[in-house]
JSON list of C-alpha atoms in Angstrom, two decimals:
[
{"chain": "A", "resi": 439, "resn": "MET", "atom": "CA", "xyz": [-6.46, 1.54, 22.28]},
{"chain": "A", "resi": 440, "resn": "ASP", "atom": "CA", "xyz": [-3.82, -1.21, 23.22]},
{"chain": "A", "resi": 441, "resn": "LEU", "atom": "CA", "xyz": [-0.22, -1.05, 22.08]},
{"chain": "A", "resi": 442, "resn": "LEU", "atom": "CA", "xyz": [0.55, -4.58, 21.19]},
{"chain": "A", "resi": 443, "resn": "GLY", "atom": "CA", "xyz": [4.15, -3.99, 20.17]},
{"chain": "A", "resi": 444, "resn": "LEU", "atom": "CA", "xyz": [6.54, -2.39, 18.06]},
{"chain": "A", "resi": 445, "resn": "VAL", "atom": "CA", "xyz": [7.50, -3.53, 14.36]},
{"chain": "A", "resi": 446, "resn": "VAL", "atom": "CA", "xyz": [10.94, -2.73, 12.97]},
{"chain": "A", "resi": 447, "resn": "MET", "atom": "CA", "xyz": [11.22, -2.95, 9.29]},
{"chain": "A", "resi": 448, "resn": "SER", "atom": "CA", "xyz": [14.37, -3.11, 7.59]},
{"chain": "A", "resi": 449, "resn": "ASP", "atom": "CA", "xyz": [14.93, 0.12, 5.07]},
{"chain": "A", "resi": 450, "resn": "ALA", "atom": "CA", "xyz": [17.52, -2.06, 2.88]},
{"chain": "A", "resi": 451, "resn": "PRO", "atom": "CA", "xyz": [18.23, -5.37, 2.15]},
{"chain": "A", "resi": 452, "resn": "GLY", "atom": "CA", "xyz": [20.99, -7.70, 3.70]},
{"chain": "A", "resi": 453, "resn": "LYS", "atom": "CA", "xyz": [22.11, -8.06, 7.46]},
{"chain": "A", "resi": 454, "resn": "LEU", "atom": "CA", "xyz": [21.17, -5.30, 9.53]},
{"chain": "A", "resi": 455, "resn": "PRO", "atom": "CA", "xyz": [24.38, -3.55, 10.96]},
{"chain": "A", "resi": 456, "resn": "ARG", "atom": "CA", "xyz": [25.91, -4.39, 14.37]},
{"chain": "A", "resi": 457, "resn": "PRO", "atom": "CA", "xyz": [24.93, -0.55, 15.62]},
{"chain": "A", "resi": 458, "resn": "LEU", "atom": "CA", "xyz": [21.06, -0.68, 14.03]},
{"chain": "A", "resi": 459, "resn": "ARG", "atom": "CA", "xyz": [20.94, -4.14, 15.47]},
{"chain": "A", "resi": 460, "resn": "ASP", "atom": "CA", "xyz": [21.96, -2.88, 18.70]},
{"chain": "A", "resi": 461, "resn": "GLN", "atom": "CA", "xyz": [19.51, -0.02, 18.48]},
{"chain": "A", "resi": 462, "resn": "MET", "atom": "CA", "xyz": [16.64, -2.38, 17.62]},
{"chain": "A", "resi": 463, "resn": "GLN", "atom": "CA", "xyz": [17.17, -4.19, 20.78]},
{"chain": "A", "resi": 464, "resn": "LEU", "atom": "CA", "xyz": [17.47, -1.23, 23.16]},
{"chain": "A", "resi": 465, "resn": "ALA", "atom": "CA", "xyz": [13.96, 0.08, 21.55]},
{"chain": "A", "resi": 466, "resn": "SER", "atom": "CA", "xyz": [12.56, -3.42, 21.55]},
{"chain": "A", "resi": 467, "resn": "GLY", "atom": "CA", "xyz": [13.27, -3.45, 25.25]},
{"chain": "A", "resi": 468, "resn": "GLY", "atom": "CA", "xyz": [10.63, -0.71, 26.00]},
{"chain": "A", "resi": 469, "resn": "PHE", "atom": "CA", "xyz": [7.79, -3.18, 24.62]},
{"chain": "A", "resi": 470, "resn": "ALA", "atom": "CA", "xyz": [5.98, -6.10, 25.44]},
{"chain": "A", "resi": 471, "resn": "ARG", "atom": "CA", "xyz": [6.46, -7.72, 21.86]},
{"chain": "A", "resi": 472, "resn": "SER", "atom": "CA", "xyz": [8.40, -6.70, 19.13]},
{"chain": "A", "resi": 473, "resn": "TRP", "atom": "CA", "xyz": [9.17, -8.23, 15.37]},
{"chain": "A", "resi": 474, "resn": "HIS", "atom": "CA", "xyz": [11.78, -7.63, 12.75]},
{"chain": "A", "resi": 475, "resn": "VAL", "atom": "CA", "xyz": [10.55, -7.57, 9.00]},
{"chain": "A", "resi": 476, "resn": "PRO", "atom": "CA", "xyz": [13.46, -8.04, 6.56]},
{"chain": "A", "resi": 477, "resn": "TRP", "atom": "CA", "xyz": [13.71, -5.76, 3.61]},
{"chain": "A", "resi": 478, "resn": "ILE", "atom": "CA", "xyz": [10.90, -6.56, 1.17]},
{"chain": "A", "resi": 479, "resn": "GLU", "atom": "CA", "xyz": [11.78, -5.36, -2.33]},
{"chain": "A", "resi": 480, "resn": "SER", "atom": "CA", "xyz": [7.85, -5.69, -3.69]},
{"chain": "A", "resi": 481, "resn": "TRP", "atom": "CA", "xyz": [6.91, -3.19, -1.16]},
{"chain": "A", "resi": 482, "resn": "ARG", "atom": "CA", "xyz": [9.16, -0.66, -2.98]},
{"chain": "A", "resi": 483, "resn": "ILE", "atom": "CA", "xyz": [7.47, -0.87, -6.27]},
{"chain": "A", "resi": 484, "resn": "PRO", "atom": "CA", "xyz": [4.90, 1.36, -7.02]},
{"chain": "A", "resi": 485, "resn": "GLY", "atom": "CA", "xyz": [1.39, -0.28, -7.94]},
{"chain": "A", "resi": 486, "resn": "SER", "atom": "CA", "xyz": [2.23, -3.29, -6.23]},
{"chain": "A", "resi": 487, "resn": "ASP", "atom": "CA", "xyz": [-1.03, -4.91, -4.48]},
{"chain": "A", "resi": 488, "resn": "PRO", "atom": "CA", "xyz": [-0.73, -4.01, -0.99]},
{"chain": "A", "resi": 489, "resn": "SER", "atom": "CA", "xyz": [-3.10, -6.92, -0.16]},
{"chain": "A", "resi": 490, "resn": "VAL", "atom": "CA", "xyz": [-0.11, -9.45, -0.99]},
{"chain": "A", "resi": 491, "resn": "ILE", "atom": "CA", "xyz": [1.67, -10.43, 2.09]},
{"chain": "A", "resi": 492, "resn": "PRO", "atom": "CA", "xyz": [5.19, -11.63, 1.56]},
{"chain": "A", "resi": 493, "resn": "ARG", "atom": "CA", "xyz": [6.38, -14.75, 2.75]},
{"chain": "A", "resi": 494, "resn": "GLU", "atom": "CA", "xyz": [9.04, -12.90, 4.97]},
{"chain": "A", "resi": 495, "resn": "ALA", "atom": "CA", "xyz": [6.10, -10.57, 6.73]},
{"chain": "A", "resi": 496, "resn": "ARG", "atom": "CA", "xyz": [3.59, -13.64, 7.00]},
{"chain": "A", "resi": 497, "resn": "ARG", "atom": "CA", "xyz": [4.71, -14.61, 10.66]},
{"chain": "A", "resi": 498, "resn": "VAL", "atom": "CA", "xyz": [4.44, -10.91, 12.03]},
{"chain": "A", "resi": 499, "resn": "VAL", "atom": "CA", "xyz": [1.14, -10.23, 10.33]},
{"chain": "A", "resi": 500, "resn": "ASP", "atom": "CA", "xyz": [-0.36, -13.57, 11.95]},
{"chain": "A", "resi": 501, "resn": "GLU", "atom": "CA", "xyz": [0.89, -13.02, 14.80]},
{"chain": "A", "resi": 502, "resn": "LEU", "atom": "CA", "xyz": [-0.78, -9.56, 14.84]},
{"chain": "A", "resi": 503, "resn": "SER", "atom": "CA", "xyz": [-3.72, -11.06, 13.87]},
{"chain": "A", "resi": 504, "resn": "ALA", "atom": "CA", "xyz": [-3.95, -13.45, 16.37]},
{"chain": "A", "resi": 505, "resn": "LEU", "atom": "CA", "xyz": [-3.24, -10.89, 19.23]},
{"chain": "A", "resi": 506, "resn": "ILE", "atom": "CA", "xyz": [-5.99, -8.52, 18.05]},
{"chain": "A", "resi": 507, "resn": "ILE", "atom": "CA", "xyz": [-8.77, -11.41, 17.58]},
{"chain": "A", "resi": 508, "resn": "THR", "atom": "CA", "xyz": [-7.77, -12.95, 21.12]},
{"chain": "A", "resi": 509, "resn": "PRO", "atom": "CA", "xyz": [-6.07, -10.23, 23.25]},
{"chain": "A", "resi": 510, "resn": "ASN", "atom": "CA", "xyz": [-4.28, -11.20, 26.37]}
]
């Protein structure tokens, strides 16, 4: 198993408070790669289609897919 990196997801809408941004930066330092996915309201709705990837998360999914298909 290869660990590709760290994905951090926001737990609320809006800008991350400074202490959380600092913690995210600190935690990300332990990984070769890291990604941040913002708050996505549609993922909180029961019954939403999990195969639909919102625009806000598309870049992260695309980068992870590329790493899986062509690992370094």
